[in-house]
CSV table of C-alpha atoms in Angstrom, one decimal:
chain,number,residue,atom,x,y,z
A,1,MET,CA,-98.5,53.4,-28.2
A,2,ASN,CA,-100.1,54.2,-31.7
A,3,VAL,CA,-102.6,56.3,-30.0
A,4,ALA,CA,-100.1,58.1,-27.9
A,5,GLY,CA,-97.9,58.7,-31.1
A,6,THR,CA,-100.9,60.1,-33.1
A,7,LEU,CA,-101.7,62.5,-30.5
A,8,ARG,CA,-98.1,63.7,-30.4
A,9,LYS,CA,-98.3,64.2,-34.2
A,10,LEU,CA,-101.6,66.0,-33.8
A,11,ASP,CA,-100.1,68.3,-31.2
A,12,ALA,CA,-97.1,68.9,-33.3
A,13,TRP,CA,-99.3,69.6,-36.4
A,14,ARG,CA,-101.4,72.2,-34.3
A,15,ARG,CA,-98.4,73.9,-33.3
A,16,SER,CA,-97.0,74.2,-36.8
A,17,MET,CA,-100.4,75.6,-37.9
A,18,GLY,CA,-100.6,78.1,-34.9
A,19,ILE,CA,-103.7,76.3,-33.8
A,20,ARG,CA,-103.9,76.2,-29.8
A,21,ARG,CA,-105.6,73.4,-28.0
A,22,LEU,CA,-109.1,74.4,-26.7
A,23,SER,CA,-110.0,74.5,-23.0
A,24,PRO,CA,-113.0,72.5,-21.9
A,25,PHE,CA,-115.0,75.7,-21.7
A,26,GLU,CA,-114.1,76.4,-25.1
A,27,MET,CA,-115.0,73.0,-26.5
A,28,PHE,CA,-118.4,73.2,-24.7
A,29,ALA,CA,-119.2,76.5,-26.1
A,30,ALA,CA,-118.1,75.5,-29.6
A,31,VAL,CA,-120.6,72.4,-29.4
A,32,LEU,CA,-123.3,74.6,-28.0
A,33,LEU,CA,-123.1,77.1,-30.7
A,34,VAL,CA,-122.9,74.2,-33.5
A,35,VAL,CA,-126.1,72.8,-31.9
A,36,LEU,CA,-128.0,76.1,-31.7
A,37,SER,CA,-126.9,76.9,-35.3
A,38,ILE,CA,-128.4,73.5,-36.6
A,39,PHE,CA,-131.5,74.4,-34.6
A,40,MET,CA,-131.8,77.8,-36.1
A,41,LEU,CA,-131.3,76.5,-39.5
A,42,LEU,CA,-134.4,74.1,-39.1
A,43,PRO,CA,-136.8,76.6,-40.4
A,44,ILE,CA,-134.8,77.3,-43.6
A,45,VAL,CA,-134.6,73.6,-44.3
A,46,TYR,CA,-138.3,73.2,-43.7
A,47,ILE,CA,-139.4,75.8,-45.9
A,48,ILE,CA,-137.2,74.6,-48.8
A,49,ASN,CA,-138.5,71.2,-48.3
A,50,HIS,CA,-142.1,72.1,-48.0
A,51,ALA,CA,-142.1,73.7,-51.2
A,52,PHE,CA,-141.1,70.4,-53.0
A,53,LYS,CA,-143.6,68.1,-51.0
A,54,PRO,CA,-146.5,66.3,-52.9
A,55,TYR,CA,-149.9,66.8,-51.6
A,56,GLN,CA,-149.8,63.6,-49.7
A,57,GLU,CA,-146.7,64.8,-47.7
A,58,LEU,CA,-148.1,68.4,-47.2
A,59,PHE,CA,-150.9,67.1,-44.8
A,60,ILE,CA,-149.2,64.2,-43.1
A,61,TYR,CA,-149.3,64.0,-39.3
A,62,PRO,CA,-147.0,64.4,-37.7
A,63,PRO,CA,-145.3,66.6,-40.3
A,64,ASN,CA,-141.8,65.8,-41.7
A,65,ILE,CA,-139.2,68.4,-42.0
A,66,PHE,CA,-137.5,66.5,-45.0
A,67,VAL,CA,-139.2,65.6,-48.3
A,68,ARG,CA,-139.6,61.9,-49.1
A,69,GLU,CA,-140.5,62.1,-52.7
A,70,PRO,CA,-139.4,65.6,-54.2
A,71,SER,CA,-141.8,66.9,-56.9
A,72,LEU,CA,-142.2,70.1,-58.7
A,73,GLN,CA,-145.9,70.0,-58.8
A,74,ASN,CA,-146.3,72.9,-56.4
A,75,PHE,CA,-144.6,75.3,-58.8
A,76,ALA,CA,-146.5,73.9,-61.8
A,77,GLU,CA,-149.8,74.5,-59.8
A,78,LEU,CA,-148.5,78.0,-58.9
A,79,LEU,CA,-148.1,78.9,-62.6
A,80,ALA,CA,-151.4,77.4,-63.4
A,81,THR,CA,-153.5,79.4,-60.9
A,82,THR,CA,-153.3,82.4,-63.3
A,83,LYS,CA,-153.8,80.6,-66.5
A,84,SER,CA,-157.5,81.5,-66.6
A,85,THR,CA,-157.1,85.1,-65.6
A,86,ALA,CA,-155.7,88.3,-67.6
A,87,VAL,CA,-152.8,88.7,-65.1
A,88,PRO,CA,-150.2,86.1,-65.0
A,89,VAL,CA,-148.1,85.3,-62.1
A,90,SER,CA,-145.0,86.5,-63.9
A,91,ARG,CA,-146.5,90.0,-63.9
A,92,TYR,CA,-146.9,90.0,-60.2
A,93,LEU,CA,-143.1,88.8,-60.1
A,94,PHE,CA,-142.1,91.5,-62.5
A,95,ASN,CA,-143.8,94.2,-60.5
A,96,SER,CA,-142.1,92.9,-57.4
A,97,VAL,CA,-138.8,93.1,-58.9
A,98,VAL,CA,-139.0,96.7,-60.3
A,99,VAL,CA,-140.5,97.9,-57.2
A,100,THR,CA,-137.8,96.5,-54.9
A,101,ALA,CA,-135.1,97.7,-57.1
A,102,LEU,CA,-136.3,101.2,-57.1
A,103,ALA,CA,-137.0,101.0,-53.2
A,104,VAL,CA,-133.6,99.8,-52.4
A,105,PHE,CA,-132.0,102.4,-54.5
A,106,LEU,CA,-134.0,105.3,-53.3
A,107,ILE,CA,-134.0,104.1,-49.6
A,108,THR,CA,-130.3,103.9,-49.2
A,109,MET,CA,-129.5,107.0,-51.2
A,110,THR,CA,-132.0,109.0,-49.3
A,111,SER,CA,-131.0,107.7,-45.9
A,112,ALA,CA,-127.3,108.4,-46.7
A,113,MET,CA,-128.2,112.1,-48.1
A,114,CYS,CA,-130.3,112.9,-45.0
A,115,ALA,CA,-127.4,111.5,-42.6
A,116,TYR,CA,-124.7,113.4,-44.4
A,117,ALA,CA,-126.7,116.6,-44.0
A,118,ILE,CA,-127.4,116.3,-40.4
A,119,SER,CA,-123.9,114.9,-39.4
A,120,LYS,CA,-121.6,117.3,-41.6
A,121,HIS,CA,-123.7,120.4,-42.1
A,122,LYS,CA,-124.6,121.9,-38.8
A,123,PHE,CA,-127.7,124.0,-40.0
A,124,PRO,CA,-129.9,125.6,-37.5
A,125,GLY,CA,-132.3,123.1,-35.9
A,126,HIS,CA,-130.3,119.8,-37.1
A,127,LYS,CA,-130.3,118.3,-33.7
A,128,LEU,CA,-134.2,118.9,-33.7
A,129,VAL,CA,-134.6,117.2,-37.2
A,130,PHE,CA,-132.5,114.2,-36.0
A,131,ALA,CA,-134.4,113.9,-32.7
A,132,THR,CA,-137.7,114.1,-34.7
A,133,ILE,CA,-136.6,111.3,-37.0
A,134,LEU,CA,-135.6,109.2,-34.0
A,135,LEU,CA,-138.8,109.9,-32.4
A,136,THR,CA,-140.8,108.3,-35.5
A,137,LEU,CA,-139.2,105.0,-34.3
A,138,VAL,CA,-141.7,104.7,-31.6
A,139,PHE,CA,-144.7,104.8,-33.9
A,140,VAL,CA,-146.2,101.5,-35.3
A,141,PRO,CA,-146.6,101.6,-39.0
A,142,GLU,CA,-150.5,101.5,-38.9
A,143,THR,CA,-150.3,105.0,-37.2
A,144,VAL,CA,-149.0,106.7,-40.4
A,145,GLU,CA,-151.1,104.8,-42.9
A,146,ILE,CA,-153.7,107.6,-43.3
A,147,PRO,CA,-151.1,110.2,-43.8
A,148,LYS,CA,-149.4,108.0,-46.4
A,149,TYR,CA,-152.6,107.5,-48.3
A,150,LEU,CA,-153.3,111.2,-48.3
A,151,ILE,CA,-150.0,112.1,-49.8
A,152,VAL,CA,-150.4,109.3,-52.4
A,153,SER,CA,-153.8,110.8,-53.3
A,154,LYS,CA,-152.6,114.3,-53.6
A,155,LEU,CA,-149.7,113.3,-55.7
A,156,HIS,CA,-152.0,111.3,-58.0
A,157,ILE,CA,-149.8,108.3,-58.1
A,158,PHE,CA,-152.3,105.5,-57.6
A,159,ASP,CA,-151.7,102.7,-59.9
A,160,THR,CA,-148.1,103.6,-60.6
A,161,TYR,CA,-144.7,102.2,-59.5
A,162,TRP,CA,-144.2,105.4,-57.4
A,163,GLY,CA,-147.2,104.6,-55.7
A,164,HIS,CA,-145.4,101.5,-54.3
A,165,VAL,CA,-142.1,103.0,-53.8
A,166,LEU,CA,-142.6,106.5,-52.1
A,167,PRO,CA,-144.5,105.2,-49.1
A,168,LEU,CA,-141.4,103.0,-48.3
A,169,VAL,CA,-138.7,105.7,-48.8
A,170,ALA,CA,-138.7,107.1,-45.2
A,171,VAL,CA,-136.5,104.7,-43.1
A,172,PRO,CA,-135.5,106.3,-39.7
A,173,THR,CA,-133.4,103.3,-38.8
A,174,GLY,CA,-131.4,103.9,-42.2
A,175,VAL,CA,-130.8,107.5,-41.3
A,176,PHE,CA,-129.8,106.7,-37.8
A,177,LEU,CA,-127.4,104.0,-38.7
A,178,MET,CA,-125.7,105.9,-41.5
A,179,LYS,CA,-125.3,109.0,-39.3
A,180,GLN,CA,-123.1,107.0,-36.9
A,181,PHE,CA,-120.9,106.2,-39.5
A,182,ILE,CA,-120.6,109.5,-41.1
A,183,ASP,CA,-119.9,111.0,-37.6
A,184,GLN,CA,-116.8,109.0,-37.6
A,185,LEU,CA,-115.6,110.4,-41.0
A,186,PRO,CA,-112.8,113.1,-40.2
A,187,ASP,CA,-113.9,116.6,-41.1
A,188,GLU,CA,-110.4,117.5,-42.0
A,189,LEU,CA,-110.7,114.9,-44.9
A,190,LEU,CA,-113.7,116.7,-46.2
A,191,ASP,CA,-112.2,120.1,-45.7
A,192,SER,CA,-109.2,119.1,-47.8
A,193,ALA,CA,-111.2,117.9,-50.6
A,194,ARG,CA,-113.2,121.1,-50.6
A,195,MET,CA,-109.9,123.1,-50.8
A,196,ASP,CA,-109.0,120.9,-53.9
A,197,GLY,CA,-112.1,122.2,-55.5
A,198,ALA,CA,-114.6,119.5,-54.7
A,199,LYS,CA,-118.1,120.2,-54.8
A,200,GLU,CA,-120.6,118.6,-52.2
A,201,LEU,CA,-121.9,116.1,-54.7
A,202,THR,CA,-118.3,115.0,-55.5
A,203,LEU,CA,-117.7,114.8,-51.8
A,204,PHE,CA,-120.7,112.7,-51.1
A,205,ILE,CA,-120.5,110.3,-54.1
A,206,ARG,CA,-116.4,109.8,-54.0
A,207,ILE,CA,-115.7,110.1,-50.3
A,208,VAL,CA,-118.7,109.6,-48.1
A,209,ILE,CA,-120.5,106.7,-49.9
A,210,PRO,CA,-117.3,104.5,-50.3
A,211,MET,CA,-116.8,105.0,-46.4
A,212,LEU,CA,-120.4,104.1,-45.9
A,213,MET,CA,-120.3,100.7,-47.9
A,214,PRO,CA,-120.9,98.5,-44.7
A,215,ALA,CA,-123.9,100.5,-43.6
A,216,VAL,CA,-125.3,100.9,-47.3
A,217,ALA,CA,-125.2,97.0,-47.6
A,218,THR,CA,-127.0,96.6,-44.2
A,219,ILE,CA,-129.6,99.2,-45.2
A,220,GLY,CA,-130.0,97.7,-48.5
A,221,ILE,CA,-130.8,94.4,-47.0
A,222,ILE,CA,-133.4,96.0,-44.6
A,223,ALA,CA,-134.9,97.8,-47.5
A,224,PHE,CA,-135.0,94.8,-49.8
A,225,ASP,CA,-136.7,92.8,-47.2
A,226,SER,CA,-139.5,95.4,-46.3
A,227,ALA,CA,-140.1,96.2,-50.1
A,228,TRP,CA,-139.9,92.4,-51.5
A,229,LYS,CA,-142.5,91.2,-48.8
A,230,ASP,CA,-144.6,94.3,-48.8
A,231,ALA,CA,-148.3,93.8,-49.8
A,232,GLY,CA,-149.6,96.9,-48.4
A,233,THR,CA,-149.2,99.2,-51.3
A,234,SER,CA,-150.8,96.9,-53.4
A,235,THR,CA,-153.6,96.7,-51.0
A,236,PHE,CA,-154.2,100.3,-50.4
A,237,TYR,CA,-153.0,102.2,-53.5
A,238,MET,CA,-153.5,99.9,-56.4
A,239,GLN,CA,-156.8,99.2,-58.0
A,240,ASP,CA,-155.2,97.9,-61.3
A,241,GLU,CA,-154.6,94.3,-61.1
A,242,THR,CA,-151.7,94.5,-63.4
A,243,MET,CA,-149.7,96.9,-61.0
A,244,LYS,CA,-150.0,94.7,-57.8
A,245,THR,CA,-147.0,92.7,-56.7
A,246,PHE,CA,-146.2,89.0,-55.7
A,247,PRO,CA,-146.8,89.2,-52.0
A,248,PHE,CA,-150.2,90.6,-52.6
A,249,TYR,CA,-150.9,87.6,-55.2
A,250,VAL,CA,-149.3,85.2,-52.4
A,251,GLU,CA,-152.0,86.5,-49.7
A,252,THR,CA,-154.9,85.9,-52.2
A,253,LEU,CA,-153.9,82.4,-53.2
A,254,THR,CA,-155.8,80.6,-50.3
A,255,SER,CA,-158.2,83.2,-49.4
A,256,GLY,CA,-161.8,82.6,-50.2
A,257,MET,CA,-161.2,78.8,-50.8
A,258,ALA,CA,-164.1,76.5,-49.8
A,259,ASN,CA,-161.6,74.2,-48.0
A,260,SER,CA,-158.2,74.6,-46.4
A,261,VAL,CA,-156.6,72.0,-48.8
A,262,ALA,CA,-157.0,74.0,-52.1
A,263,ARG,CA,-153.8,75.7,-53.5
A,264,GLN,CA,-151.7,74.7,-50.3
A,265,GLY,CA,-148.8,73.3,-52.8
A,266,ALA,CA,-149.0,76.5,-54.7
A,267,ALA,CA,-148.6,78.5,-51.3
A,268,ALA,CA,-145.6,76.5,-50.2
A,269,ALA,CA,-143.9,77.1,-53.6
A,270,ALA,CA,-144.8,80.8,-53.4
A,271,ALA,CA,-143.4,81.1,-49.8
A,272,LEU,CA,-140.1,79.6,-51.1
A,273,LEU,CA,-140.0,82.3,-54.0
A,274,LEU,CA,-140.5,85.0,-51.3
A,275,PHE,CA,-137.9,83.7,-49.1
A,276,LEU,CA,-134.9,82.7,-51.3
A,277,PRO,CA,-134.1,86.3,-52.4
A,278,ASN,CA,-133.8,87.5,-49.0
A,279,LEU,CA,-131.6,84.6,-48.0
A,280,ILE,CA,-129.4,85.2,-51.0
A,281,MET,CA,-129.1,88.8,-50.3
A,282,PHE,CA,-128.1,88.3,-46.7
A,283,LEU,CA,-125.4,85.5,-47.7
A,284,VAL,CA,-124.1,87.8,-50.2
A,285,PHE,CA,-123.6,90.9,-47.9
A,286,GLN,CA,-123.2,89.1,-44.4
A,287,SER,CA,-119.5,90.3,-44.1
A,288,LYS,CA,-120.8,94.1,-44.6
A,289,VAL,CA,-123.6,93.6,-42.1
A,290,ILE,CA,-121.0,92.2,-39.4
A,291,ALA,CA,-118.8,95.0,-40.2
A,292,THR,CA,-121.8,97.5,-39.6
A,293,MET,CA,-122.7,95.9,-36.3
A,294,ALA,CA,-119.1,96.0,-34.9
A,295,HIS,CA,-118.9,99.7,-36.1
A,296,SER,CA,-115.8,99.0,-37.9
A,297,GLY,CA,-116.3,100.8,-41.2
A,298,ILE,CA,-114.0,103.6,-40.5
A,299,LYS,CA,-111.1,103.7,-38.2
């Protein structure tokens, strides 16, 4: 009787809160999604725990997901690896922060301006320009490395931050995604603003950009990920060690070692430092990303 009374009270509470009873299929789907979510979280849990494992746990077999004796010795080792060199690890991190910030700003603004011109200014050949941009999506990055190198060489921007940033600015996905949003923006709204005396730059900054915020956040995350983990610009365009970025330094941590054990702790700590900013960026802007994927930015 007590169980029956409790169930009746639970049903009454559900009705008062507007919560309906789930069907068996919905319950199964919810449980399945929870299990899949836990499974997809395992790599994140592993990389976080891996960075705090002492050496005796890094090479244990079979490997453990969770750390048993957390330690900061891997981070200390990461800092100590550059004590005997002229370039400290903090310099690599500083370069990565500067390059990533510049890249995110330039990629989002360039993509937005290009998409705005193609979508709302029907200049001769705008369809051909957009088709050409879409065509570049079929090429793998390696096919444009030589043209990029020649451009950087002609501009004489080796060993500069621009040599890091400019090869990353062209993002066809960003132009395509932002154009889809701008296409939904009513022409009457822009024409009304022009009649009130607004210039094109004012239209772009005060009307178009606010409407594009979900797409801007999404492209910002994509740009952040590509710039933060990119080591190619340091490899191809930087001869000065003080201008190289943290991902390049991470790649050199375990290369050339006499055995496969040396610096593995530092590499685990460095991997966490590379991963955390991407995770934080996505968690902060996830609502904007979902809005972009649902095409609900403009109604």
